[in-house]
PDB file of C-alpha atoms in Angstrom:
ATOM      1  CA  GLU A   5       1.900  47.336  31.621  1.00 91.00           C
ATOM      2  CA  ILE A   6       3.295  44.081  31.333  1.00 96.00           C
ATOM      3  CA  VAL A   7       6.388  43.732  29.318  1.00 98.00           C
ATOM      4  CA  LEU A   8       7.452  40.316  27.604  1.00 98.00           C
ATOM      5  CA  THR A   9      11.269  39.825  27.044  1.00 98.00           C
ATOM      6  CA  GLN A  10      12.222  36.947  24.638  1.00 98.00           C
ATOM      7  CA  SER A  11      15.584  35.468  24.662  1.00 98.00           C
ATOM      8  CA  PRO A  12      17.923  34.780  22.825  1.00 98.00           C
ATOM      9  CA  ALA A  13      17.102  37.191  19.977  1.00 98.00           C
ATOM     10  CA  THR A  14      18.622  34.623  17.574  1.00 98.00           C
ATOM     11  CA  LEU A  15      19.260  30.797  18.203  1.00 98.00           C
ATOM     12  CA  SER A  16      21.378  28.833  15.809  1.00 98.00           C
ATOM     13  CA  VAL A  17      20.325  25.272  15.773  1.00 97.00           C
ATOM     14  CA  SER A  18      21.032  22.285  13.653  1.00 97.00           C
ATOM     15  CA  PRO A  19      18.214  20.295  12.131  1.00 97.00           C
ATOM     16  CA  GLY A  20      17.269  17.477  14.515  1.00 97.00           C
ATOM     17  CA  GLU A  21      18.482  19.121  17.598  1.00 98.00           C
ATOM     18  CA  ARG A  22      16.376  20.636  20.262  1.00 98.00           C
ATOM     19  CA  ALA A  23      15.533  24.327  20.579  1.00 98.00           C
ATOM     20  CA  THR A  24      14.603  26.164  23.839  1.00 98.00           C
ATOM     21  CA  LEU A  25      13.022  29.716  23.569  1.00 98.00           C
ATOM     22  CA  SER A  26      12.449  31.745  26.544  1.00 98.00           C
ATOM     23  CA  CYS A  27       9.956  34.505  27.268  1.00 98.00           C
ATOM     24  CA  ARG A  28      10.041  36.314  30.538  1.00 98.00           C
ATOM     25  CA  ALA A  29       6.988  38.493  31.896  1.00 98.00           C
ATOM     26  CA  SER A  30       7.656  41.510  33.956  1.00 98.00           C
ATOM     27  CA  GLN A  31       4.810  40.503  36.140  1.00 97.00           C
ATOM     28  CA  TYR A  32       2.793  37.519  37.084  1.00 98.00           C
ATOM     29  CA  ILE A  33       0.293  36.538  34.151  1.00 98.00           C
ATOM     30  CA  LYS A  34      -0.826  33.018  35.323  1.00 97.00           C
ATOM     31  CA  THR A  35      -0.959  30.887  32.068  1.00 98.00           C
ATOM     32  CA  ASP A  36      -2.311  33.674  29.718  1.00 98.00           C
ATOM     33  CA  LEU A  37       0.578  33.236  27.128  1.00 98.00           C
ATOM     34  CA  ALA A  38       0.420  32.353  23.515  1.00 98.00           C
ATOM     35  CA  TRP A  39       3.297  31.391  21.174  1.00 98.00           C
ATOM     36  CA  TYR A  40       3.216  32.270  17.398  1.00 98.00           C
ATOM     37  CA  GLN A  41       5.423  31.143  14.719  1.00 98.00           C
ATOM     38  CA  GLN A  42       6.105  33.451  11.714  1.00 98.00           C
ATOM     39  CA  LYS A  43       7.982  32.381   8.552  1.00 98.00           C
ATOM     40  CA  PRO A  44       9.482  34.885   6.044  1.00 96.00           C
ATOM     41  CA  GLY A  45       6.563  36.587   3.901  1.00 96.00           C
ATOM     42  CA  GLN A  46       3.755  34.535   5.967  1.00 98.00           C
ATOM     43  CA  ALA A  47       1.343  35.649   8.578  1.00 98.00           C
ATOM     44  CA  PRO A  48       1.879  34.453  12.201  1.00 98.00           C
ATOM     45  CA  ARG A  49       0.493  31.114  13.300  1.00 98.00           C
ATOM     46  CA  LEU A  50      -0.717  30.328  16.551  1.00 98.00           C
ATOM     47  CA  LEU A  51       1.277  27.427  18.122  1.00 98.00           C
ATOM     48  CA  ILE A  52       0.512  27.257  21.802  1.00 98.00           C
ATOM     49  CA  GLN A  53      -2.210  28.845  24.067  1.00 98.00           C
ATOM     50  CA  GLY A  54      -2.627  28.733  27.833  1.00 98.00           C
ATOM     51  CA  ALA A  55       1.144  28.346  28.135  1.00 98.00           C
ATOM     52  CA  SER A  56       1.111  24.761  27.282  1.00 98.00           C
ATOM     53  CA  SER A  57      -1.846  23.684  25.172  1.00 98.00           C
ATOM     54  CA  ARG A  58      -1.016  23.096  21.418  1.00 98.00           C
ATOM     55  CA  ALA A  59      -3.475  24.805  18.939  1.00 98.00           C
ATOM     56  CA  THR A  60      -5.243  22.717  16.252  1.00 96.00           C
ATOM     57  CA  GLY A  61      -3.063  20.868  14.094  1.00 97.00           C
ATOM     58  CA  ILE A  62       0.401  21.785  15.725  1.00 98.00           C
ATOM     59  CA  PRO A  63       2.798  18.792  15.847  1.00 98.00           C
ATOM     60  CA  ALA A  64       3.795  17.328  19.170  1.00 98.00           C
ATOM     61  CA  ARG A  65       7.367  18.503  18.833  1.00 98.00           C
ATOM     62  CA  PHE A  66       6.305  21.719  19.915  1.00 98.00           C
ATOM     63  CA  SER A  67       5.753  22.120  23.548  1.00 98.00           C
ATOM     64  CA  GLY A  68       5.210  24.839  26.095  1.00 98.00           C
ATOM     65  CA  SER A  69       5.832  25.291  29.765  1.00 98.00           C
ATOM     66  CA  VAL A  70       5.882  27.797  32.561  1.00 98.00           C
ATOM     67  CA  SER A  71       7.344  28.347  35.900  1.00 98.00           C
ATOM     68  CA  GLY A  72       6.372  31.593  37.479  1.00 97.00           C
ATOM     69  CA  THR A  73       6.809  34.192  34.924  1.00 98.00           C
ATOM     70  CA  GLU A  74       9.163  32.425  32.724  1.00 98.00           C
ATOM     71  CA  PHE A  75       7.675  30.679  29.932  1.00 98.00           C
ATOM     72  CA  THR A  76       9.474  28.285  27.536  1.00 98.00           C
ATOM     73  CA  LEU A  77       8.775  26.965  24.038  1.00 98.00           C
ATOM     74  CA  THR A  78      10.655  23.886  23.184  1.00 98.00           C
ATOM     75  CA  ILE A  79      10.770  22.188  19.645  1.00 98.00           C
ATOM     76  CA  SER A  80      11.928  18.756  20.477  1.00 96.00           C
ATOM     77  CA  SER A  81      13.746  17.877  17.037  1.00 95.00           C
ATOM     78  CA  LEU A  82      13.976  20.836  14.541  1.00 97.00           C
ATOM     79  CA  GLN A  83      12.791  20.219  11.148  1.00 97.00           C
ATOM     80  CA  SER A  84      13.562  22.388   8.089  1.00 96.00           C
ATOM     81  CA  GLU A  85      10.230  24.030   8.237  1.00 97.00           C
ATOM     82  CA  ASP A  86      10.445  25.129  11.746  1.00 98.00           C
ATOM     83  CA  PHE A  87      13.124  27.732  11.066  1.00 97.00           C
ATOM     84  CA  ALA A  88      11.148  30.816  11.537  1.00 98.00           C
ATOM     85  CA  VAL A  89      10.754  33.750  13.992  1.00 98.00           C
ATOM     86  CA  TYR A  90       8.738  33.065  17.316  1.00 98.00           C
ATOM     87  CA  TYR A  91       6.713  35.315  19.185  1.00 98.00           C
ATOM     88  CA  CYS A  92       5.178  35.310  22.517  1.00 98.00           C
ATOM     89  CA  GLN A  93       2.143  37.176  23.594  1.00 98.00           C
ATOM     90  CA  HIS A  94       0.113  37.856  26.749  1.00 98.00           C
ATOM     91  CA  TYR A  95      -3.702  37.763  26.469  1.00 97.00           C
ATOM     92  CA  ASN A  96      -6.852  38.451  28.219  1.00 95.00           C
ATOM     93  CA  THR A  97      -5.625  41.852  28.871  1.00 93.00           C
ATOM     94  CA  TRP A  98      -5.507  45.374  27.090  1.00 92.00           C
ATOM     95  CA  PRO A  99      -3.330  45.954  25.390  1.00 94.00           C
ATOM     96  CA  PRO A 100      -2.159  42.467  24.575  1.00 97.00           C
ATOM     97  CA  PRO A 101       1.536  42.782  24.543  1.00 98.00           C
ATOM     98  CA  PHE A 102       4.091  40.708  22.165  1.00 98.00           C
ATOM     99  CA  GLY A 103       7.625  39.793  23.114  1.00 98.00           C
ATOM    100  CA  GLY A 104      10.204  41.097  20.548  1.00 98.00           C
ATOM    101  CA  GLY A 105      10.690  37.554  18.908  1.00 98.00           C
ATOM    102  CA  THR A 106      13.210  34.900  18.830  1.00 98.00           C
ATOM    103  CA  LYS A 107      14.767  33.912  15.201  1.00 98.00           C
ATOM    104  CA  VAL A 108      15.462  30.189  14.983  1.00 98.00           C
ATOM    105  CA  GLU A 109      18.088  29.848  12.337  1.00 97.00           C
ATOM    106  CA  VAL A 110      20.007  27.148  10.640  1.00 94.00           C
ATOM    107  CA  LYS A 111      23.523  26.480  12.385  1.00 94.00           C
TER     108      LYS A 111
ATOM    109  CA  GLU B  12     -11.508  26.707   5.713  1.00 95.00           C
ATOM    110  CA  VAL B  13     -11.086  29.976   7.446  1.00 97.00           C
ATOM    111  CA  GLN B  14      -9.812  32.700   5.314  1.00 98.00           C
ATOM    112  CA  LEU B  15      -9.331  36.484   5.948  1.00 98.00           C
ATOM    113  CA  VAL B  16      -8.298  38.697   3.039  1.00 98.00           C
ATOM    114  CA  GLU B  17      -7.205  42.272   3.568  1.00 98.00           C
ATOM    115  CA  SER B  18      -7.026  45.007   0.899  1.00 98.00           C
ATOM    116  CA  GLY B  19      -6.693  48.886   0.873  1.00 98.00           C
ATOM    117  CA  GLY B  20      -3.079  49.120   1.655  1.00 97.00           C
ATOM    118  CA  GLY B  21      -0.604  51.148  -0.572  1.00 96.00           C
ATOM    119  CA  LEU B  22       1.193  54.212  -0.676  1.00 95.00           C
ATOM    120  CA  ALA B  23      -0.510  56.804   1.800  1.00 92.00           C
ATOM    121  CA  GLN B  24       0.604  60.685   2.186  1.00 91.00           C
ATOM    122  CA  PRO B  25       0.693  61.995   5.756  1.00 87.00           C
ATOM    123  CA  GLY B  26      -2.534  63.663   6.730  1.00 83.00           C
ATOM    124  CA  ARG B  27      -4.685  61.680   4.161  1.00 91.00           C
ATOM    125  CA  SER B  28      -7.033  59.140   5.300  1.00 93.00           C
ATOM    126  CA  LEU B  29      -7.335  55.497   3.995  1.00 95.00           C
ATOM    127  CA  ARG B  30      -9.425  52.487   4.858  1.00 98.00           C
ATOM    128  CA  LEU B  31      -8.219  49.041   5.127  1.00 98.00           C
ATOM    129  CA  SER B  32     -10.771  46.134   4.813  1.00 98.00           C
ATOM    130  CA  CYS B  33     -10.814  42.628   5.754  1.00 98.00           C
ATOM    131  CA  VAL B  34     -13.309  40.095   4.125  1.00 98.00           C
ATOM    132  CA  ALA B  35     -13.799  36.716   6.172  1.00 98.00           C
ATOM    133  CA  SER B  36     -14.803  33.379   4.528  1.00 98.00           C
ATOM    134  CA  GLY B  37     -15.287  29.908   6.003  1.00 97.00           C
ATOM    135  CA  PHE B  38     -16.942  31.106   9.173  1.00 97.00           C
ATOM    136  CA  SER B  39     -19.236  33.839  10.333  1.00 97.00           C
ATOM    137  CA  ILE B  40     -17.530  36.797  12.134  1.00 97.00           C
ATOM    138  CA  ASP B  41     -20.711  37.714  13.990  1.00 97.00           C
ATOM    139  CA  GLU B  42     -19.630  35.675  16.845  1.00 96.00           C
ATOM    140  CA  TYR B  43     -16.151  36.898  17.235  1.00 97.00           C
ATOM    141  CA  THR B  44     -14.332  39.889  18.170  1.00 97.00           C
ATOM    142  CA  MET B  45     -11.968  40.829  15.194  1.00 98.00           C
ATOM    143  CA  HIS B  46      -8.533  42.577  15.474  1.00 98.00           C
ATOM    144  CA  TRP B  47      -6.024  44.460  13.618  1.00 98.00           C
ATOM    145  CA  VAL B  48      -2.413  43.761  14.276  1.00 98.00           C
ATOM    146  CA  ARG B  49       0.427  45.585  12.529  1.00 98.00           C
ATOM    147  CA  GLN B  50       4.065  44.810  11.797  1.00 98.00           C
ATOM    148  CA  ALA B  51       6.505  47.606  10.838  1.00 98.00           C
ATOM    149  CA  PRO B  52       9.133  46.256   8.177  1.00 97.00           C
ATOM    150  CA  GLY B  53      11.633  44.187   9.801  1.00 97.00           C
ATOM    151  CA  LYS B  54      10.000  44.597  13.471  1.00 98.00           C
ATOM    152  CA  GLY B  55       7.925  42.709  15.769  1.00 98.00           C
ATOM    153  CA  LEU B  56       4.065  42.626  16.099  1.00 98.00           C
ATOM    154  CA  GLU B  57       2.063  45.251  17.500  1.00 98.00           C
ATOM    155  CA  TRP B  58      -1.770  44.791  18.393  1.00 98.00           C
ATOM    156  CA  VAL B  59      -3.760  47.948  17.060  1.00 98.00           C
ATOM    157  CA  ALA B  60      -7.445  47.628  17.650  1.00 98.00           C
ATOM    158  CA  GLY B  61     -10.208  45.108  18.404  1.00 98.00           C
ATOM    159  CA  ILE B  62     -14.034  45.219  17.789  1.00 98.00           C
ATOM    160  CA  SER B  63     -16.348  42.860  19.745  1.00 97.00           C
ATOM    161  CA  TRP B  64     -19.011  40.713  17.894  1.00 97.00           C
ATOM    162  CA  ASN B  65     -21.762  43.426  18.328  1.00 96.00           C
ATOM    163  CA  SER B  66     -19.478  46.493  17.940  1.00 97.00           C
ATOM    164  CA  ARG B  67     -20.481  47.620  21.575  1.00 97.00           C
ATOM    165  CA  SER B  68     -16.790  47.166  22.846  1.00 96.00           C
ATOM    166  CA  ILE B  69     -13.882  48.832  21.066  1.00 97.00           C
ATOM    167  CA  ALA B  70     -10.321  49.082  22.014  1.00 97.00           C
ATOM    168  CA  TYR B  71      -7.242  50.749  20.552  1.00 98.00           C
ATOM    169  CA  ALA B  72      -3.574  50.703  21.417  1.00 97.00           C
ATOM    170  CA  GLU B  73      -2.484  54.147  22.814  1.00 97.00           C
ATOM    171  CA  SER B  74      -0.358  54.610  19.682  1.00 97.00           C
ATOM    172  CA  VAL B  75      -3.233  54.948  17.396  1.00 97.00           C
ATOM    173  CA  ARG B  76      -6.101  56.116  19.639  1.00 97.00           C
ATOM    174  CA  GLY B  77      -7.828  59.118  18.275  1.00 96.00           C
ATOM    175  CA  ARG B  78      -6.476  58.466  14.759  1.00 96.00           C
ATOM    176  CA  PHE B  79      -7.596  54.892  13.922  1.00 98.00           C
ATOM    177  CA  THR B  80     -11.205  53.885  13.741  1.00 98.00           C
ATOM    178  CA  ILE B  81     -12.341  49.892  13.529  1.00 98.00           C
ATOM    179  CA  SER B  82     -15.649  48.955  12.400  1.00 98.00           C
ATOM    180  CA  ARG B  83     -17.397  45.861  11.239  1.00 98.00           C
ATOM    181  CA  ASP B  84     -20.337  44.878   9.034  1.00 98.00           C
ATOM    182  CA  ASN B  85     -21.468  41.387  10.145  1.00 98.00           C
ATOM    183  CA  GLY B  86     -23.811  41.200   6.991  1.00 98.00           C
ATOM    184  CA  LYS B  87     -20.847  41.606   4.593  1.00 98.00           C
ATOM    185  CA  ASN B  88     -18.730  39.445   6.959  1.00 98.00           C
ATOM    186  CA  SER B  89     -16.252  42.117   6.907  1.00 98.00           C
ATOM    187  CA  VAL B  90     -13.884  44.450   9.300  1.00 98.00           C
ATOM    188  CA  HIS B  91     -12.556  47.863   8.604  1.00 98.00           C
ATOM    189  CA  LEU B  92      -9.805  50.058   9.828  1.00 98.00           C
ATOM    190  CA  ASP B  93      -9.756  53.522   8.932  1.00 98.00           C
ATOM    191  CA  ILE B  94      -6.403  55.478   9.523  1.00 97.00           C
ATOM    192  CA  HIS B  95      -6.813  59.078   9.763  1.00 95.00           C
ATOM    193  CA  SER B  96      -3.977  61.628   9.424  1.00 91.00           C
ATOM    194  CA  PRO B  97      -1.361  58.700   8.902  1.00 94.00           C
ATOM    195  CA  LYS B  98       2.235  59.261  10.119  1.00 93.00           C
ATOM    196  CA  THR B  99       5.356  57.804   8.780  1.00 94.00           C
ATOM    197  CA  GLY B 100       5.577  55.734  12.038  1.00 95.00           C
ATOM    198  CA  ASP B 101       2.480  53.934  10.723  1.00 97.00           C
ATOM    199  CA  THR B 102       4.162  52.292   7.965  1.00 97.00           C
ATOM    200  CA  ALA B 103       3.571  48.593   8.335  1.00 98.00           C
ATOM    201  CA  ARG B 104       1.979  45.413   7.286  1.00 98.00           C
ATOM    202  CA  TYR B 105      -1.601  45.502   8.728  1.00 98.00           C
ATOM    203  CA  TYR B 106      -2.952  41.847   9.602  1.00 98.00           C
ATOM    204  CA  CYS B 107      -6.667  41.033  10.111  1.00 98.00           C
ATOM    205  CA  ALA B 108      -6.942  38.490  12.702  1.00 98.00           C
ATOM    206  CA  LYS B 109      -9.932  36.461  14.698  1.00 98.00           C
ATOM    207  CA  ASP B 110     -10.036  36.185  18.356  1.00 97.00           C
ATOM    208  CA  LYS B 111      -9.801  32.673  19.589  1.00 96.00           C
ATOM    209  CA  GLU B 112     -12.888  32.649  21.937  1.00 93.00           C
ATOM    210  CA  VAL B 113     -16.466  32.987  20.853  1.00 93.00           C
ATOM    211  CA  ILE B 114     -18.316  35.918  21.754  1.00 92.00           C
ATOM    212  CA  ALA B 115     -16.045  36.739  24.565  1.00 91.00           C
ATOM    213  CA  THR B 116     -12.551  38.662  23.923  1.00 92.00           C
ATOM    214  CA  ALA B 117      -9.568  36.935  24.708  1.00 92.00           C
ATOM    215  CA  TYR B 118      -7.214  38.984  22.749  1.00 94.00           C
ATOM    216  CA  TYR B 119      -5.316  36.176  21.104  1.00 95.00           C
ATOM    217  CA  PHE B 120      -5.716  35.230  17.587  1.00 98.00           C
ATOM    218  CA  ASP B 121      -6.073  31.657  15.916  1.00 97.00           C
ATOM    219  CA  SER B 122      -6.681  33.030  12.294  1.00 98.00           C
ATOM    220  CA  TRP B 123      -4.648  35.680  10.429  1.00 98.00           C
ATOM    221  CA  GLY B 124      -4.931  37.192   7.053  1.00 98.00           C
ATOM    222  CA  GLN B 125      -1.794  37.619   4.918  1.00 98.00           C
ATOM    223  CA  GLY B 126      -1.806  41.386   5.376  1.00 98.00           C
ATOM    224  CA  THR B 127      -1.829  44.541   3.435  1.00 98.00           C
ATOM    225  CA  LEU B 128       1.250  46.856   3.585  1.00 98.00           C
ATOM    226  CA  VAL B 129       0.628  50.509   4.063  1.00 98.00           C
ATOM    227  CA  THR B 130       3.558  52.885   3.328  1.00 97.00           C
ATOM    228  CA  VAL B 131       3.342  56.324   4.641  1.00 95.00           C
ATOM    229  CA  SER B 132       5.390  58.866   2.828  1.00 91.00           C
ATOM    230  CA  SER B 133       5.270  62.220   1.138  1.00 85.00           C
TER     231      SER B 133
END
C-alpha cells in the first residue's frame, strides 16, 4: 500500500512570501496526485489534480509540480486566506491514501 | 451550485447502529461515484467508502469493512452510510464527497459537504 509523507508538518510563513510544501510517495504513482486545502471548521477544497493542474476557480498563485515520487505544492505569494492545512492524496487507486497534512501558519 | 448536505450524526453508543445521509443538489448524482471520507478530531483525512453510479461497484476501507454499509438512492439524489456496531475509534466528522470523474471512479473529490459529526461513547 502506498504511503504519502508530507513535510514539514508545520510551515511558518509571512504574508506575501512563498510557501513550498512537499509530499513524498513511497512508490511511483505517475501524476495521480491531488492537493486539498482545509481551513478551520470547513470541508477540504480541491486545489490541484494530476499533480499540476489547478481545479476550477483556483488562483494562479497555487501551483503543483512533480519529480519522480516527490510532489510539491507552491503558493507563490501567501494571502491571508491561504493560511490553512494542506493535504495531498493519491488517487486512481484503492484505498486512496491521504498524506498527514501540512499546516501553513502565520510567521 | 453543487451542494452536499449531510445529516444523521450525533452521539452514538457502542454497538448501536446509526445511518448517515447525504442529499445532493445542483447536480444529479446518477452519473457519479459518491464517497464518504472521515476526519477524527484534530487528525487527518481518511477515505471510508465509495459507491459507483449504478451501485454495482462498492469499496470500503479495511478499517470499516464488515461494519459499514454504503448505499445510494439516485431517485432521491442521496447517499447513505450505515454504521453498524460503532467503536470509539469511529468518532469523526464524516464528509460526503463527489468523485471528480463522470461515470468512472477516480477516487478524488471535487465537491464536499460540511460533514456530520459522529461521537461514539458509552
